[in-house]
Structures are given as structure tokens and as C-alpha cells.
């Protein structure tokens, strides 16, 4: 039983301009603080869940998977509100995925409806949310009585045992007002309180940088002048208890909720490339026929050498269970050729494969260049090594549809890439936010732009007289540089990249979420590294 306090409301860098913690840092810090479990609940995304789950398991920390959802009013009011959703089991995680997906089906605005919450509510535990939750907003706007309607509606949707009234205390006056009303509501309705901290950064001393991060998001100097309390850091029980001295049971209830959660959604899937029950025999027979077509007029000694190379390679393909994959590539290249589409292998061991040459997958005979493939370098049997296929931009949709036709049940996705903001851009934006003149901003940007080595600030100052001069003579520059160094790697943009295609086995659709594009294409919310492991 996890009876101690467990952070259940935590944001990482995958909540852009809000969280300052990478999944790896979150697990490392939780382990250091000896937290038996910890949650990850980013804003309407599951990006980072796979990495977080794997690292937490390896570190002996129980991973709690959730998301902060955005929803329209449950009681017919105006606006969008936040709701903390946590997967209690694998069914719950699949429904969490569906709710995250639903956020991206409504054009530019991202939210879910009460109907969608009802449809996909099974297996989820919900907390009523931060100050942006609908119950809290009803209290803050003086709509007393509406907060009860909101919680009653949540109890109907998710079941009363799966609803908890979320309370926070960071020494903000509005939190005190909400805390008092929600405490009374909990007693009247018999729905328990749970304390969370809405963690955004790891350590208390990082508060200043998080405050500047919020200023960059809002692009307002006023936001920088009035910092909030430095209490949104990852806390242990002894750190958070003084803030809830009259509601200690709400602190410990987080452990009870964490104890209920048993999720293991990331079982690796596999794609069956073979369209025949005997791929080895099919490939061997196909290569035998094409060998005769290509090499029938070669000298006997040369044909013997080529045959020996082919036999060794066939044994390798059979041993590594890649015959089906090679047959799939043969079918794919035939299909694109029939449609007049250019497709080319740009890297990988296949360039050294005589089988690939016989199947017209690669244009050159590797034996003529003294190349001999000894292994396809598979990570495990039946899993092809990294392979890059390139086609022209106008044909990408046709290419994607051909892949889907050749792999029934598997769906092609485009990738979402996480791009870090450069130190140069961070420093320039912070300097502007803090009031630096345009000349100073441009000079700072020019100096930082010339550094391509991604060095720490101290090393950059050692190697640049102009940067040192600017640093010593301008307080705003000093503050901007130190903040930029702290925020390096913590500000990410998510770009939909339609030049990269990932084909996922059917079972992985239960564990990854996606964004729907304007023309029906789908972008998977999962890092390329995680996709490879899945």
C-alpha cells in the first residue's frame, strides 16, 4: 500500500511553456526523493509517456499515467475547463488515449465534450482540477452552487468512487477561497479530497526561471514583475504537509489513488510482413528465377561466386526471419514502379544485399563492388534494421496508401517531432521581455549565433571577449543568459512532419495517441525513439 503522499498532478516539458521537467529528470528526481510512485499529467497529450514509463520501471518507481484534459462545461456554462484524468488500468489508458485523440478533432481549438467523457470514462480516475477546473472557476466567479452541479455530473460520468475533489495550496489567496468551499462540498457530498501540487519544476530555486518561462508564453513584461510563490516544485510529503495541516487525509489519499493504478499498456507489437505461409521458400524460389534472368550469360566461375554469395545471404535472411520483410519490399517497389513513382533506398545494409539487387530494390550489384552482406543487423528476429526509403513530396500520400494496402490492419502515421528552442532564441526573447534595447538584443543574438558547439555558459564566456563584455556591462543580459542556460532543453515546439512515415502494428494503437490532420492524415504523438521500441 502506498500510504504516503504521491504527486498526482505533474507537468513536463511536453506541456510547452508550462512544465520545465524532462521525463528523465522527473524519474531521477523522484528516485532521489525516494518517492515510491509519481504521475505524469501533461496538457492533453501522452507524448513522453513511453519514455517516462520505461525509465520509472527501471528505477523502481511506480509510473502513474494521466493527462490534464480540457473540456467544455459539464453544466451548460461557457468556457473551457481543466480536468485531471488518471488511468487506473489498461482499459482506462486506452480511454485516456481516445480522449486525448478527441482533443484534436475539432479544428484549431482543443477540447473534449461531456459526451466524449461519458463514452470514454471507463477505467479512469478523475480529480476536479486546478484553479482552471470548472468547480474552482464556479467558486471564483461567485456562481455558488454550480460547483456542486459540476461534481455531481463528474460522479455520474465516471462513477462516484472514481471522482476526487482536488485541492491545492501555493499560498495564493484565490486558492484559499477555493480550498474552503471545496472542503465543505466534500463533506456534504461524501466525495473525498485529494491534495496535489501542480508540479512544474524540480527544485524551489528554479521558480524564477519558470516565472520567466511564463512571461515568454504570455509575451508580457507585467507577468515577469509579479512572480507567484515559489511552491510549484516537486514536493515530498514533508514539503507539502504544512500547506494542508487541516486536511492531512487529503495528502495521504494521493497514495491510496496511486495504489489503485496498475497499468502496463506498452507491450511491444509486431508487424507480419509475410503474405505467404512459407516466406523462406517463396523468397528462395523468386531469387532463383531472377538470378537466372540477370546472370544467365555470365561466365561459369562468376555465376558460381554469385550463387555462393546468394546462398549465404539467403541463410542469413532465414536465420534472422527477414524473408517476409524482403518480400514486402519487393511488392512495395513493384507497386510504386507500376504507378511511375520514384522510390529509392538511401541507407542501410540492403545496399550491400544481392537479394535486394535481384528484387530490384537496389540498382547496383554489390558483388561487383566487392561488398558482401554478412548480416542484416536486426535488433531481434523478424525486426528489420533501420532502413530509409525516399520518395518525392507529391507522391507521399500515394506511397502511404500503398504501404497500408500491403500491410492489412496496420496504419501509417506521420511523425510529430519535438524541437528544442535554441539558446540564441531563448536569450533573445528573454532579453526583449526584460526590456533590453533592440541593439543589445541583436548583438547578443549575433554572438550566440556564432557558437555552434552547444557549450555551457561559463565555457562560452571564456571563449568570447564580446560576450564577456556584454555580460559584465549589462544586468539584463546577465539575467537573460543565466535564465536561457537554465531553460535550454526545456522549451520545445511540436512540429508535424509529413516527410516521415511510421507504420505501427494494430495493438500499439491502444497505447499511443495521435493528432488528426486537416486532410485526414494522422500524426502520432510519440517520439521516433519510442516508436522504434514499440
C-alpha atoms as one frame of an Amber mdcrd trajectory, in Angstrom:
protein
   0.000   0.000   0.000   1.276   3.468  -0.953   0.003   5.467   2.001   2.462
   8.340   1.656   1.989  11.428  -0.487   2.359  10.790  -4.213   2.496  13.671
  -6.749  -0.526  13.069  -8.989  -0.540  16.324 -10.967   2.819  16.867 -12.693
   3.755  18.701 -15.901   6.827  18.046 -18.022   8.333  19.912 -20.971   5.596
  18.251 -23.024   3.294  20.930 -21.601   5.053  23.688 -23.595   5.903  26.889
 -21.691   4.360  25.362 -18.574   6.462  22.412 -17.418  10.251  22.560 -17.020
  10.940  18.879 -16.314  12.019  16.250 -18.823  10.616  12.733 -18.251  14.143
  11.518 -17.448  14.654  14.302 -14.888  11.272  13.569 -13.328  12.129   9.914
 -12.752  15.618  10.737 -11.500  14.328  13.303  -9.003  11.505  11.014  -7.826
  14.057   8.291  -7.202  16.327  10.716  -5.331  13.409  11.874  -3.154  12.517
   8.194  -2.536   9.010   8.644  -3.904   7.509   5.167  -4.431   5.366   6.426
  -7.333   4.826   9.521  -9.427   2.385  10.681 -12.101   2.825  12.461 -15.415
  -0.210  14.555 -16.436   0.644  16.904 -19.276  -1.844  19.125 -21.060  -3.960
  16.940 -23.384  -1.065  14.818 -24.598   0.568  11.476 -23.895   3.812  12.442
 -25.630   6.598  11.278 -23.337   4.552   8.570 -21.606   6.530   5.679 -23.086
   9.900   7.120 -22.051   8.574   8.040 -18.599   7.018   4.602 -18.072  10.152
   2.705 -19.122  12.549   4.839 -17.073  10.327   4.748 -13.981  10.061   0.960
 -14.123  13.838   0.677 -14.450  14.320   2.997 -11.449  11.860   1.097  -9.238
   9.364   3.991  -9.214   5.729   3.203  -9.994   4.635   5.242 -13.035   1.144
   6.772 -12.925  -0.079   7.742 -16.403  -2.539  10.553 -16.890  -3.274  13.822
 -18.662  -4.846  17.154 -17.907  -7.868  17.368 -20.191  -9.611  20.469 -21.490
 -13.395  20.221 -21.677 -16.418  22.366 -22.362 -18.761  22.961 -19.448 -20.407
  19.937 -17.866 -23.397  22.028 -16.812 -24.054  24.224 -19.838 -21.895  27.223
 -18.919 -19.440  28.994 -21.224 -15.698  28.432 -21.448 -13.120  25.633 -21.330
 -12.041  23.938 -18.109  -9.303  21.603 -16.894  -9.778  18.102 -15.527  -7.044
  15.766 -14.239  -7.550  12.233 -15.568  -5.505   9.213 -14.426  -5.561   5.704
 -15.877  -6.458   3.102 -13.243  -5.930   0.131 -15.577  -5.166  -0.707 -19.194
  -8.789  -0.093 -20.234  -8.508   3.318 -18.623  -5.312   4.065 -20.506  -6.942
   3.152 -23.803  -9.772   5.546 -22.967  -7.273   8.219 -21.963  -5.730   7.791
 -25.419  -9.164   8.181 -27.009  -9.882  11.352 -25.048  -6.504  12.848 -25.965
  -7.191  11.996 -29.602 -10.607  13.659 -29.364  -8.939  16.968 -28.431  -7.501
  17.200 -31.937 -10.653  16.562 -33.957 -12.215  19.996 -33.606 -10.041  22.249
 -35.718  -7.824  24.807 -34.031  -9.458  24.502 -30.604  -8.515  21.503 -28.485
 -11.094  20.138 -26.058 -13.422  17.249 -25.317 -17.168  17.271 -24.784 -19.202
  15.835 -21.883 -20.468  13.209 -24.308 -16.908  12.129 -25.101 -16.067  11.985
 -21.402 -19.098   9.742 -20.895 -18.194   7.490 -23.809 -14.564   7.050 -22.764
 -14.764   7.356 -18.988 -14.343   3.716 -18.023 -11.156   2.860 -16.145 -10.311
   6.468 -15.354  -9.890   8.218 -12.013 -10.559  11.949 -12.220  -9.575  14.849
  -9.994 -11.619  18.023 -10.296  -8.649  20.061 -11.490  -6.578  23.104 -10.647
  -7.887  26.672 -10.412  -8.861  26.282 -14.071 -11.173  23.373 -13.176 -14.871
  24.052 -13.601 -15.705  23.601  -9.918 -12.966  26.056  -8.896 -13.990  28.555
 -11.564 -17.599  28.452 -10.387 -16.438  29.426  -6.886 -14.037  32.131  -8.098
 -16.766  33.724 -10.239 -19.320  33.669  -7.440 -21.540  31.036  -9.045 -22.004
  29.236  -5.746 -23.983  26.051  -6.121 -22.657  25.384  -9.625 -19.554  23.682
  -8.213 -21.841  21.020  -6.721 -23.548  20.505 -10.064 -20.147  20.013 -11.717
 -19.012  17.384  -9.195 -22.385  15.611  -9.378 -22.025  15.443 -13.156 -18.499
  14.000 -12.812 -19.840  11.358 -10.417 -22.475  10.356 -12.979 -19.930  10.163
 -15.817 -17.082   8.372 -14.036 -18.769   6.783 -11.039 -18.638   8.305  -7.562
 -15.742   6.085  -6.297 -13.604   7.372  -9.190 -14.038  11.106  -8.500 -11.903
  13.121  -6.090 -12.082  16.797  -5.259  -8.652  18.246  -5.993  -7.249  20.882
  -3.647  -4.029  22.890  -3.918  -2.225  25.401  -1.763   0.677  27.509  -3.013
  -0.137  30.470  -0.722  -2.279  32.083  -3.394  -5.307  33.953  -1.946  -7.713
  32.540  -4.543  -6.634  29.028  -3.607  -7.646  29.649  -0.005 -11.141  30.660
  -1.097 -11.490  27.596  -3.335  -9.994  25.331  -0.655 -12.595  26.372   1.936
 -15.569  25.902  -0.390 -14.357  22.580  -1.791 -13.684  21.249   1.712 -17.289
  21.959   2.696 -18.519  20.479  -0.591 -16.529  17.293   0.077 -18.213  16.829
   3.448 -21.705  17.481   2.095 -21.348  15.178  -0.909 -19.212  12.447   0.636
 -16.625  12.767  -2.140 -13.092  12.742  -0.733 -10.458  15.445  -1.087  -7.028
  14.814  -2.565  -4.091  17.209  -2.332  -1.885  17.881  -5.353   0.794  20.461
  -6.060   0.552  21.030  -9.832   4.313  20.486 -10.085   6.075  22.401 -12.881
   9.786  22.316 -11.960  12.086  20.171  -9.853  13.540  22.477  -7.210  12.358
  25.558  -5.363  15.235  27.684  -6.654  14.055  27.145 -10.252  10.946  29.223
  -9.595  12.436  32.392 -11.107  13.182  30.652 -14.392   9.713  29.149 -14.532
   8.281  32.605 -13.981  10.280  33.940 -16.935   9.116  30.967 -18.983   5.523
  32.035 -18.318   6.438  35.552 -19.408   7.776  34.173 -22.695   4.499  32.306
 -23.189   2.353  35.351 -22.475   4.825  37.826 -24.035   4.032  40.297 -21.271
   6.542  42.196 -19.174   3.881  42.591 -16.479   3.891  38.829 -15.981   7.575
  38.996 -15.075   7.192  41.749 -12.456   4.878  39.823 -10.143   6.281  36.337
  -9.555   3.984  33.736  -7.991   5.036  31.882  -4.843   7.965  29.517  -5.405
   5.898  26.470  -4.485   5.247  24.682  -7.793   8.264  22.410  -7.381   8.250
  18.628  -6.987   7.479  18.030  -3.308   7.754  15.194  -0.838   5.217  14.556
   1.880   7.154  16.608   4.436   7.282  19.521   1.968   3.560  19.570   1.236
   2.088  18.642   4.645   2.473  22.149   6.190   0.220  23.516   3.452  -2.576
  21.096   4.389  -2.304  20.886   8.175  -6.113  20.769   8.489  -6.509  18.229
   5.666  -3.779  15.661   6.228  -6.006  12.869   4.956  -6.124  14.611   1.552
  -2.331  14.405   1.345  -2.243  10.679   2.119  -5.185   9.949  -0.161  -2.911
  10.580  -3.134  -1.063   7.415  -2.120  -4.336   5.479  -1.985  -5.159   6.607
  -5.515  -1.695   5.677  -6.754  -2.092   2.260  -5.163  -5.210   1.652  -7.268
  -3.380   2.283 -10.534  -2.000  -0.795 -12.294  -1.187  -0.022 -15.903   1.097
  -1.745 -18.392  -0.017  -0.518 -21.822   3.245  -0.656 -23.755   3.536  -4.268
 -24.804   5.669  -4.265 -27.991   3.720  -5.139 -31.100   4.865  -6.768 -34.304
   4.029  -6.454 -37.979   3.642  -9.546 -40.097   5.243  -8.632 -43.413   4.786
 -12.057 -44.984   1.824 -12.506 -47.311   2.531 -16.231 -47.516   2.789 -19.060
 -45.021   6.215 -20.052 -46.378   8.151 -16.812 -46.910  11.548 -18.535 -46.922
  10.568 -20.903 -49.726   8.842 -18.105 -51.663  11.850 -15.801 -51.445  14.292
 -18.568 -52.362  12.237 -19.541 -55.440  11.836 -15.901 -56.504  15.572 -15.241
 -56.174  16.350 -18.429 -58.125  14.273 -17.248 -61.097  15.635 -13.719 -61.065
  19.186 -14.991 -60.640  18.820 -16.879 -63.924  17.367 -13.826 -65.665  20.131
 -11.481 -64.534  23.164 -13.738 -64.651  22.438 -16.416 -67.287  25.095 -15.032
 -69.647  27.851 -14.609 -67.045  30.891 -16.921 -67.072  30.514 -20.149 -65.117
  33.074 -19.173 -62.455  31.402 -15.819 -61.883  27.943 -17.422 -61.653  29.313
 -19.835 -59.050  30.701 -16.951 -56.987  27.398 -15.055 -57.248  25.428 -18.197
 -56.328  27.621 -18.752 -53.276  27.003 -15.158 -52.152  23.255 -15.569 -52.678
  23.141 -18.845 -50.744  24.920 -17.305 -47.756  22.619 -14.319 -47.807  19.517
 -16.497 -48.029  20.706 -18.430 -44.980  21.166 -15.092 -43.182  17.657 -13.908
 -44.141  16.126 -17.185 -42.963  18.126 -17.173 -39.740  17.061 -13.594 -38.938
  13.467 -14.263 -40.124  13.511 -11.433 -42.661  12.247 -13.267 -45.742   8.760
 -11.840 -45.251  10.099  -8.301 -44.957  12.155  -8.651 -48.136   9.084  -9.949
 -49.968   7.131  -6.953 -48.647   9.779  -4.599 -50.064   9.617  -6.429 -53.385
   5.843  -5.887 -53.518   6.192  -2.238 -52.484   8.786  -1.438 -55.142   6.700
  -3.214 -57.795   3.612  -1.212 -56.821   5.366   2.168 -56.914   7.040   1.251
 -60.212   3.668   0.380 -61.756   2.438   3.844 -60.796   5.531   5.623 -62.096
   6.609   6.703 -58.600  10.285   7.131 -57.781  11.404   5.267 -54.647  14.965
   4.726 -53.525  16.868   3.114 -50.655  19.144   5.773 -49.149  20.951   3.824
 -46.469  21.253   0.603 -44.538  22.632  -2.867 -45.105  20.292  -3.523 -48.024
  22.650  -1.575 -50.264  25.070  -4.490 -49.832  22.418  -7.178 -50.454  22.397
  -9.325 -53.567  18.832 -10.345 -52.699  17.801  -6.677 -52.792  19.541  -6.349
 -56.167  17.740  -9.384 -57.596  14.406  -7.966 -56.366  15.184  -4.589 -57.999
  15.120  -2.875 -54.613  18.653  -1.502 -55.110  20.142  -0.680 -58.544  23.708
  -1.967 -58.163  25.087  -5.476 -57.849  27.074  -5.380 -54.592  29.304  -8.298
 -55.623  30.755  -6.216 -58.442  31.896  -3.709 -55.815  33.352  -6.374 -53.521
  30.553  -5.944 -50.988  29.286  -8.957 -49.094  26.408  -8.850 -46.652  27.186
 -10.950 -43.583  24.144  -9.911 -41.525  21.048  -7.733 -41.889  21.907  -6.359
 -38.412  18.458  -6.993 -36.956  17.893  -5.996 -33.344  15.832  -9.156 -32.893
  14.459 -11.854 -35.135  11.910 -10.667 -37.634  12.651  -6.997 -36.936  14.364
  -5.254 -39.879  17.284  -2.960 -39.261  16.962   0.768 -39.804  16.087   1.490
 -43.414  15.446   4.823 -45.107  13.260   4.931 -48.188  12.959   8.211 -50.059
  10.251   9.326 -52.467   9.139  12.684 -53.853   6.902  15.009 -51.848   3.906
  14.940 -54.269   3.744  11.139 -54.078   3.863  10.705 -50.302   0.108  10.166
 -49.899   0.056   7.508 -52.626   3.086   5.882 -51.025   1.364   5.834 -47.622
  -1.758   4.250 -49.088   0.329   1.564 -50.837   2.032   0.688 -47.568  -1.364
   0.376 -45.881  -2.639  -1.899 -48.676   0.370  -4.206 -48.378   0.098  -4.414
 -44.573  -3.577  -5.099 -43.735  -4.510  -4.000 -40.226  -1.544  -1.668 -39.898
  -1.989   2.076 -40.175   0.663   4.508 -41.430   1.211   7.627 -39.344   3.254
  10.729 -39.879   5.577  11.790 -37.100   5.452  14.671 -34.643   8.942  15.969
 -33.941   9.900  17.675 -30.706  12.224  20.570 -31.498  14.132  22.356 -28.762
  14.359  26.122 -28.842  17.966  27.227 -29.272  19.887  29.090 -26.588  20.195
  32.001 -29.018  16.419  32.307 -29.423  15.689  31.853 -25.717  18.213  34.532
 -24.709  16.968  36.980 -27.325  13.319  36.565 -26.309  14.173  36.896 -22.621
  16.263  39.999 -23.258  13.293  41.556 -25.062  10.947  40.527 -22.270  13.237
  42.083 -19.654  13.495  45.370 -21.527  16.823  45.233 -23.389  17.224  47.636
 -26.299  16.994  46.347 -29.834  20.728  46.940 -30.413  21.633  44.876 -27.343
  19.273  42.073 -28.393  20.702  41.933 -31.888  24.297  41.935 -30.627  23.512
  39.170 -28.137  21.811  37.125 -30.848  24.734  37.596 -33.234  27.302  36.464
 -30.656  25.305  33.420 -29.553  24.521  32.512 -33.154  28.213  32.109 -33.897
  28.588  29.406 -31.213  27.778  26.025 -32.755  29.157  23.797 -30.016  26.242
  23.940 -27.549  28.697  24.819 -24.769  27.709  25.742 -21.194  27.519  29.458
 -20.446  30.801  29.507 -18.486  32.691  27.998 -21.433  31.066  30.421 -23.850
  32.160  33.361 -21.716  35.704  32.019 -21.595  35.838  31.783 -25.377  34.224
  35.088 -26.341  35.512  38.539 -25.349  32.482  40.256 -26.891  30.044  38.077
 -24.924  32.031  38.647 -21.714  31.939  42.413 -22.271  28.200  42.372 -22.865
  27.683  40.100 -19.846  29.719  42.309 -17.492  28.261  45.615 -18.634  24.551
  44.812 -18.866  22.470  43.426 -15.997  19.594  42.460 -18.292  21.971  40.435
 -20.461  23.327  38.648 -17.389  19.848  37.747 -16.215  18.733  36.668 -19.689
  21.815  34.476 -20.201  21.511  32.687 -16.855  17.804  32.085 -17.444  18.426
  30.917 -21.009  21.038  28.465 -19.758  18.554  27.098 -17.190  15.798  26.841
 -19.831  17.955  25.225 -22.513  16.348  21.916 -23.442  13.164  22.857 -21.531
  11.271  24.738 -24.273  10.022  22.553 -27.083   7.832  23.005 -30.079   5.945
  20.115 -31.637   6.083  20.123 -35.417   4.009  17.866 -37.609   6.449  16.317
 -40.063   4.746  14.763 -43.073   8.071  13.712 -44.602   8.449  10.832 -42.137
   6.126   7.853 -42.079   5.743   5.290 -39.298   3.733   2.101 -39.691   2.517
   0.783 -36.353   1.160  -2.690 -35.589  -2.552  -2.731 -34.671  -2.002  -3.396
 -30.957   0.076  -0.230 -30.463  -2.926   1.953 -31.328  -4.117   1.216 -27.800
  -1.043   2.873 -26.307  -0.262   5.911 -28.480  -2.357   8.959 -29.239  -2.451
  10.950 -32.443  -3.368  14.283 -33.983  -5.743  14.347 -36.939  -4.543  16.497
 -39.836  -6.694  18.772 -41.959  -6.858  16.233 -44.806  -7.436  13.121 -42.717
  -3.776  12.243 -42.204  -2.730  11.193 -38.698   0.333  12.290 -36.731   1.435
  10.007 -33.923   2.147  11.662 -30.543   5.177   9.563 -29.767   8.887  10.159
 -30.206  10.694   8.357 -33.057  12.848   6.546 -30.477   9.758   5.261 -28.673
   8.192   4.144 -31.956  11.254   2.034 -32.742  10.975   0.299 -29.375   7.237
  -0.233 -29.766
